[in-house]
CSV table of N, CA and C in Angstrom, one decimal:
chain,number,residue,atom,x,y,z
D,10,UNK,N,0.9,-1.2,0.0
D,10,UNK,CA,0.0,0.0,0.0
D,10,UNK,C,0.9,1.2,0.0
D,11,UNK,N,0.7,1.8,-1.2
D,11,UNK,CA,1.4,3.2,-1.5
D,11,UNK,C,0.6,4.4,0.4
D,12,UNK,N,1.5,5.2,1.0
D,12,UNK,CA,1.7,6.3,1.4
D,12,UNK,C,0.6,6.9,0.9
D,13,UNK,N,0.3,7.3,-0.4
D,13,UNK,CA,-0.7,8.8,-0.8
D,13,UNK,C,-2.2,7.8,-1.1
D,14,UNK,N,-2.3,6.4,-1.1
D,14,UNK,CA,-3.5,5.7,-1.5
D,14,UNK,C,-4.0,5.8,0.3
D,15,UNK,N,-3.4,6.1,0.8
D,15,UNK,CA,-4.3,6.3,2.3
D,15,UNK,C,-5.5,7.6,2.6
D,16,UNK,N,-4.3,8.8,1.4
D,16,UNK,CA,-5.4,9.7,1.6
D,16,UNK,C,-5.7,10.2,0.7
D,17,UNK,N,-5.6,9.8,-1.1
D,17,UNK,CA,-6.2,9.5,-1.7
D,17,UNK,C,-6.7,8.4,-2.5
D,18,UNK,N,-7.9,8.0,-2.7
D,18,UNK,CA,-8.5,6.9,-3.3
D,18,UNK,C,-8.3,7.2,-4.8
D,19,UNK,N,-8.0,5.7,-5.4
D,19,UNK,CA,-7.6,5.7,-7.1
D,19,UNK,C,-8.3,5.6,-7.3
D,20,UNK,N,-8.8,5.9,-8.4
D,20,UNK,CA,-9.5,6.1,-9.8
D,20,UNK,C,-9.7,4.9,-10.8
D,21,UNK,N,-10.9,4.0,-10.6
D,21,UNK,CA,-10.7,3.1,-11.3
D,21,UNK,C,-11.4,3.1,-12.9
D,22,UNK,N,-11.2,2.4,-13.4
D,22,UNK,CA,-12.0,2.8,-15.3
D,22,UNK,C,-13.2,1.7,-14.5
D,23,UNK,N,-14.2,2.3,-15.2
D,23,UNK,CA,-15.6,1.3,-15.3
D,23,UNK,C,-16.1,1.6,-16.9
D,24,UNK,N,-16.1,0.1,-16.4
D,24,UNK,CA,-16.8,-1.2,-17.9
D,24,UNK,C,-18.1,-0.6,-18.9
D,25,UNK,N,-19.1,0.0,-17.9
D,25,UNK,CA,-20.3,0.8,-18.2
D,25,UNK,C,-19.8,2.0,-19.8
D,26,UNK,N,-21.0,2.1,-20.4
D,26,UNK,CA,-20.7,2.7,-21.4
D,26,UNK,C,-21.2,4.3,-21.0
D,27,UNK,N,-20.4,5.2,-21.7
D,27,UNK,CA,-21.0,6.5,-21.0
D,27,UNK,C,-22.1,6.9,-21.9
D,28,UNK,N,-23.1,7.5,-21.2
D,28,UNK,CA,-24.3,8.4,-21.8
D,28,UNK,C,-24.7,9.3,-22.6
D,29,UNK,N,-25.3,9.5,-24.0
D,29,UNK,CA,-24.7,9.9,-24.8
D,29,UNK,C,-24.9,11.5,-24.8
D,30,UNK,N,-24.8,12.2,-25.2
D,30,UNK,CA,-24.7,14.2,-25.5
D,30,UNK,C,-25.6,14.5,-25.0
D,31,UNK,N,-27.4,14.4,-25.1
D,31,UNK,CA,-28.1,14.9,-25.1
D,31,UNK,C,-28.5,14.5,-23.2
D,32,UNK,N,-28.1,13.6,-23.0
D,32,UNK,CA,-28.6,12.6,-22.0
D,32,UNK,C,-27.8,13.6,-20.4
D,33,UNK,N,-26.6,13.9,-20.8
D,33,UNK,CA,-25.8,14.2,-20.5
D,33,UNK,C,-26.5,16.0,-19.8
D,34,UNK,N,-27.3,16.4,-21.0
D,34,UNK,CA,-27.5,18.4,-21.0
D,34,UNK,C,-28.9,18.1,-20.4
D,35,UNK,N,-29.4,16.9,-20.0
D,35,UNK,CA,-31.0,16.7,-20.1
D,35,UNK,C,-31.4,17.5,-18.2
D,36,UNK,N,-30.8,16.8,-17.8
D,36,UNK,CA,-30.3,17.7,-15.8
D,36,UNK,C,-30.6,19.2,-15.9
D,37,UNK,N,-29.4,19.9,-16.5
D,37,UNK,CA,-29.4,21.2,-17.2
D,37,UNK,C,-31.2,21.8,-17.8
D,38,UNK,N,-31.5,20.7,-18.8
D,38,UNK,CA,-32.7,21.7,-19.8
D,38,UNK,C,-33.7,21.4,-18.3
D,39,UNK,N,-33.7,20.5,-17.6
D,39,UNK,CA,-35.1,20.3,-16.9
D,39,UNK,C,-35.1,21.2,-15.8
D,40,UNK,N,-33.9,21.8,-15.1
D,40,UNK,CA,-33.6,23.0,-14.4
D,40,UNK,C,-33.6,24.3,-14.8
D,41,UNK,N,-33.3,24.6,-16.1
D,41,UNK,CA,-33.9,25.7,-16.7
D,41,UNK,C,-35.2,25.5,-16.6
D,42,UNK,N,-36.2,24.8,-16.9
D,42,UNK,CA,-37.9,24.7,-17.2
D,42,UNK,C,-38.3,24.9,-16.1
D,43,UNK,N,-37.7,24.6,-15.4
D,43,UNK,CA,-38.6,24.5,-13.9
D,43,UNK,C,-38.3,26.2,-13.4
D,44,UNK,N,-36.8,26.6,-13.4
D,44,UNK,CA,-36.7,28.5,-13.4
D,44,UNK,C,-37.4,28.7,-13.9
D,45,UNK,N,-37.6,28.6,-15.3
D,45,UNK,CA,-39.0,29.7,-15.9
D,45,UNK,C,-40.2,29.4,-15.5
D,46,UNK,N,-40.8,28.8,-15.3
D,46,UNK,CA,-41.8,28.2,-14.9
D,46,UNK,C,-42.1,28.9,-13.6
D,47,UNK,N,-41.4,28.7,-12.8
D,47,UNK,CA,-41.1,29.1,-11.3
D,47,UNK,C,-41.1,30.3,-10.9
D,48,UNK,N,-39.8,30.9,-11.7
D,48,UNK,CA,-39.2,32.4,-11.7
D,48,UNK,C,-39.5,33.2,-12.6
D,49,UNK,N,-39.1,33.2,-13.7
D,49,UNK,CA,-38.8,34.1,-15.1
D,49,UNK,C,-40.5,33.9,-15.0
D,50,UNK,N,-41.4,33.6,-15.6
D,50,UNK,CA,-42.6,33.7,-16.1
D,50,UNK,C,-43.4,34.4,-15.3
D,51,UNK,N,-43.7,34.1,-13.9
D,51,UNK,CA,-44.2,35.0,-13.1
D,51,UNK,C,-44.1,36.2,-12.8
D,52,UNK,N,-42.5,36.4,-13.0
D,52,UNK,CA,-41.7,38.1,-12.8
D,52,UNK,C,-42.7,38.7,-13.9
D,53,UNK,N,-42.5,37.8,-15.3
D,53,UNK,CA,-42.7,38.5,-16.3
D,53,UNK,C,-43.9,38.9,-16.4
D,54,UNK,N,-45.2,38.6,-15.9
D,54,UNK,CA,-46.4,38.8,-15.9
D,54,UNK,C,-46.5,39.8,-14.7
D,55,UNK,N,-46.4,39.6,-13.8
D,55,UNK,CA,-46.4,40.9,-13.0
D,55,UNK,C,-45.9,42.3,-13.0
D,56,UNK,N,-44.5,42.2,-14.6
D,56,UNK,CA,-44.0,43.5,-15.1
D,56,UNK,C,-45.1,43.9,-15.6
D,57,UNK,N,-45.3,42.8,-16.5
D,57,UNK,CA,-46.7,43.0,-17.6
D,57,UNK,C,-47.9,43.9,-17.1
D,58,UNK,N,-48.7,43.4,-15.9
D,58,UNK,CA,-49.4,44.0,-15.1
D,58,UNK,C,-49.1,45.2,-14.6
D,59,UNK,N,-47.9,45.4,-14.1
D,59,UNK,CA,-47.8,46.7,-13.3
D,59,UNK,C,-47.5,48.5,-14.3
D,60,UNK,N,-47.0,47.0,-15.4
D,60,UNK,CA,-46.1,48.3,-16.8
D,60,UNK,C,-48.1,48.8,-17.2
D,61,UNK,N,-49.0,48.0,-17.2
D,61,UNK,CA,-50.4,48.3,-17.6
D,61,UNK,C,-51.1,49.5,-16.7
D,62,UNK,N,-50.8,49.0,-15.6
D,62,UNK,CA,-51.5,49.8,-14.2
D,62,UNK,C,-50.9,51.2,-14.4
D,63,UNK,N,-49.7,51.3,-14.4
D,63,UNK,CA,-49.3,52.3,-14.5
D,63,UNK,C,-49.7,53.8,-15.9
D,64,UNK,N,-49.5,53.1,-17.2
D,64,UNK,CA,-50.1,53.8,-18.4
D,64,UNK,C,-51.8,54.2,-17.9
D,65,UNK,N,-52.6,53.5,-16.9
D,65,UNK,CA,-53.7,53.6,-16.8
D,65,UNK,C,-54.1,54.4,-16.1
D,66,UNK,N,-53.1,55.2,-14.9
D,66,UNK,CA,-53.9,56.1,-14.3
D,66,UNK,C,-54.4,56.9,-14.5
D,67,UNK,N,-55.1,58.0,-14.1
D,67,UNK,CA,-55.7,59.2,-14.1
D,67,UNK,C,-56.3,60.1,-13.4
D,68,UNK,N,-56.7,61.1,-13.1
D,68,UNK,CA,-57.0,61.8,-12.3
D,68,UNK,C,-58.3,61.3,-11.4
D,69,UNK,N,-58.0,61.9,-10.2
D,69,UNK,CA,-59.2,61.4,-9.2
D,69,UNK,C,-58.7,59.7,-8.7
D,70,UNK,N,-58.1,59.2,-9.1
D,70,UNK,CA,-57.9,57.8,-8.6
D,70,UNK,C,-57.1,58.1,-7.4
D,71,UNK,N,-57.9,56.9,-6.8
D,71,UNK,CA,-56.4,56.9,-5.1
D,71,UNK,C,-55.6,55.9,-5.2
D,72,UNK,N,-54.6,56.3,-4.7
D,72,UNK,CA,-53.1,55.0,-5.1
D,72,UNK,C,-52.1,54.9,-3.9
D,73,UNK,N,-51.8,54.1,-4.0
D,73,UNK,CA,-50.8,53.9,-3.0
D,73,UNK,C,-49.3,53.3,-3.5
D,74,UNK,N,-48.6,54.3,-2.8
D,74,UNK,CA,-47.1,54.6,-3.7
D,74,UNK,C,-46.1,53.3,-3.0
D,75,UNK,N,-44.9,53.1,-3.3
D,75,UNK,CA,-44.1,52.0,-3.0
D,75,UNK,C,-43.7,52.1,-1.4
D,76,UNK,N,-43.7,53.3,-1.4
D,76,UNK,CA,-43.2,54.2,0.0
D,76,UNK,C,-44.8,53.7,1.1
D,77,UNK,N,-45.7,53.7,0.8
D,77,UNK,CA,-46.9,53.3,1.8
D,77,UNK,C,-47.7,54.8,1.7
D,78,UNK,N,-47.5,55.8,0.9
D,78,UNK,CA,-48.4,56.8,1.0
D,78,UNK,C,-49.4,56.6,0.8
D,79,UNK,N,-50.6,56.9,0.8
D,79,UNK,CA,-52.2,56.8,0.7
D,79,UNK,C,-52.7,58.1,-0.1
D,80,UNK,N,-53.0,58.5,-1.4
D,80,UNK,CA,-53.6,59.5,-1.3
D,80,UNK,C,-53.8,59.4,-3.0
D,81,UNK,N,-54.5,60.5,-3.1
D,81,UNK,CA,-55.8,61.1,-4.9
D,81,UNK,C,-54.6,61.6,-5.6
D,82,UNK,N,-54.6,61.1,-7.0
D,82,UNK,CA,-54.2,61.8,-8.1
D,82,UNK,C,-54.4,63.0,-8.2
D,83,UNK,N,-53.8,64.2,-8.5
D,83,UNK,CA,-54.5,65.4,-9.0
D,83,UNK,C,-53.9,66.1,-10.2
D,84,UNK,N,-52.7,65.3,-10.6
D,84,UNK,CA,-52.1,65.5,-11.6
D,84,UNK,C,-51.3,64.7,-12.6
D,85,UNK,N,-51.4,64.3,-13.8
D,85,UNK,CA,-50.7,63.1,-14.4
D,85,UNK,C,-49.7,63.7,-15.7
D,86,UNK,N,-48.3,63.7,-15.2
D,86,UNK,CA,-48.0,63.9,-16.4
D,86,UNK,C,-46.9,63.1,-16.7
D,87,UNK,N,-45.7,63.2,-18.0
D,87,UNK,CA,-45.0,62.0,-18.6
D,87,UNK,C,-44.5,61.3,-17.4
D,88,UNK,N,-44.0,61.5,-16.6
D,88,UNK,CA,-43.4,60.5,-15.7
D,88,UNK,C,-43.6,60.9,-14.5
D,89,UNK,N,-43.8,61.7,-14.4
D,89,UNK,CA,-44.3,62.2,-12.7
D,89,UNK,C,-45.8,62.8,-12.4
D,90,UNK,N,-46.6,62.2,-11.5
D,90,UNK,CA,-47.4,62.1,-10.9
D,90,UNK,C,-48.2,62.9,-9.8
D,91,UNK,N,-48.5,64.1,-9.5
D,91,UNK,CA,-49.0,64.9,-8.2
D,91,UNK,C,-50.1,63.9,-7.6
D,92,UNK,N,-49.8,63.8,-5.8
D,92,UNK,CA,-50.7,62.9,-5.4
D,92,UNK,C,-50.8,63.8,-4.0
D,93,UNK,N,-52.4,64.3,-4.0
D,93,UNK,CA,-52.9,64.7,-2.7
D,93,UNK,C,-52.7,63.7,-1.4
D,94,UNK,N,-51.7,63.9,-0.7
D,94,UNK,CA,-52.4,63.3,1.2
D,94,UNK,C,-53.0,63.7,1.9
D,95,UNK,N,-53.3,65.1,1.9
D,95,UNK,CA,-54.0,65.7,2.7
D,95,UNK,C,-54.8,67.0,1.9
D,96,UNK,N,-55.2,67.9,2.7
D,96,UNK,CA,-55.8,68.9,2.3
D,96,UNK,C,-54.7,69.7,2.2
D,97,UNK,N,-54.0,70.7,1.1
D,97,UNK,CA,-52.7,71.8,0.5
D,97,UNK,C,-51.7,70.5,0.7
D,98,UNK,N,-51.6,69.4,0.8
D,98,UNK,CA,-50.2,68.5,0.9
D,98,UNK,C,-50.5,67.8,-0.2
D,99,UNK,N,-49.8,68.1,-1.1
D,99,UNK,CA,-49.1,67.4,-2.1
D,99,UNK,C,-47.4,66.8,-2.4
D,100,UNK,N,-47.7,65.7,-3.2
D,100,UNK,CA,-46.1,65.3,-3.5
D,100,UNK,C,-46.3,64.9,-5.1
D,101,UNK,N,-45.3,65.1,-5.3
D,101,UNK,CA,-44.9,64.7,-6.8
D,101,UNK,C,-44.0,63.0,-6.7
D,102,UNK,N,-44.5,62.0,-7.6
D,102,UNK,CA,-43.6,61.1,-7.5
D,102,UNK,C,-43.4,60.5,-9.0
D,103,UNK,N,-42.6,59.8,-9.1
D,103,UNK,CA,-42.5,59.2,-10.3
D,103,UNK,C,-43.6,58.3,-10.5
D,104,UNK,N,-43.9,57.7,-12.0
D,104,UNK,CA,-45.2,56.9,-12.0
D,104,UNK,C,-44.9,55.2,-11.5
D,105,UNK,N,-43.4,54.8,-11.8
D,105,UNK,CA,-43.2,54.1,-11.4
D,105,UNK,C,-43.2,53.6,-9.9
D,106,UNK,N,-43.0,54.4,-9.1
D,106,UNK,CA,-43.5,54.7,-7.6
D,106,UNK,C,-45.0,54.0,-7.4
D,107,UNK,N,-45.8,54.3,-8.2
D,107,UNK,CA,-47.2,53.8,-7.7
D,107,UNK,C,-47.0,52.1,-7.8
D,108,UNK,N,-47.5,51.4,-6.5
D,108,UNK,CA,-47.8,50.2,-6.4
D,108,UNK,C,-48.9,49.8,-6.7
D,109,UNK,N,-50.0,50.3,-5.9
D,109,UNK,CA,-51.7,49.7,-6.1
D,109,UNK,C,-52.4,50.9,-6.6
D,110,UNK,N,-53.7,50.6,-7.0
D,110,UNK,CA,-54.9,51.7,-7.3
D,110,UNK,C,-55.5,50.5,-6.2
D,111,UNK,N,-56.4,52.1,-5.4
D,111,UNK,CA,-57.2,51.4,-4.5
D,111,UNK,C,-58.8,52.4,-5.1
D,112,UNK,N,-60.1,51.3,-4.2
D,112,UNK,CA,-60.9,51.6,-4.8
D,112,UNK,C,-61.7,52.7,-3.7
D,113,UNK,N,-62.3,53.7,-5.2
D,113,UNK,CA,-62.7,55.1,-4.7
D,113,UNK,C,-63.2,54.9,-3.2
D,114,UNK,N,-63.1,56.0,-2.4
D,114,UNK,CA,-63.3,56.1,-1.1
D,114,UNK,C,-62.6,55.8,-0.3
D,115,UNK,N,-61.0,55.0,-0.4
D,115,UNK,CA,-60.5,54.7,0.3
D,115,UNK,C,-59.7,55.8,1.4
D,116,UNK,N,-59.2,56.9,0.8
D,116,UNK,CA,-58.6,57.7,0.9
D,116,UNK,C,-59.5,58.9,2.5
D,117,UNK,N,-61.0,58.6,2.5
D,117,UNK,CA,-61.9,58.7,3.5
D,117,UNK,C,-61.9,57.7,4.4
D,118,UNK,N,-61.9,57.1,4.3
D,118,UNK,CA,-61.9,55.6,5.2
D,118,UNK,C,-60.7,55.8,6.1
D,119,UNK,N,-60.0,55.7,5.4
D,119,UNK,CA,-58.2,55.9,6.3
D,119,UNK,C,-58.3,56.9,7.3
């Protein structure tokens, strides 16, 4: 008994034939399917949705921004947004900022 066979194990050839190309990347394709499926597809529907929500606003809607603000549209323009929280309080945000449209009257309720 070799000295280095103690603390490493040899490498023997096996008889078995190896498996061929496709067999081999099949692990790989079934792991991608299951990411998309899982990850990629869903992300992509909910850009889908939000990219929609967003072109859709309009004045008078109440929304709630990424930040947790609560409050009325009162102004829509290319990329930025005026959103009442209170009575004379306003903020300007980007449109991307908005998370939800909530439905009319919420903004009384709160």
């Amino acid at each position: 008994m070799d000295f280095l066979d103690f603390f490493i194990s040899s490498a023997y050839a096996q008889d078995g034939a190896q498996p061929g190309g496709l067999m081999s990347f099949l692990p790989l394709i079934v792991i991608f399917i299951v990411f998309y499926f899982l990850l990629i597809r869903p992300q992509m529907k909910r850009a889908k949705e939000h990219r929609k929500l967003v072109s859709e606003l309009a004045n008078g809607d109440e929304v709630v921004t990424n930040g947790g603000l609560l409050g009325r549209i009162t102004k829509v323009g290319d990329s930025f947004i005026t959103i009442e929280l209170a009575d004379n309080v306003q903020v300007k945000v980007q449109r991307q900022a908005i998370a939800n449209v909530m439905p009319k009257g919420t903004v009384k309720s709160a």
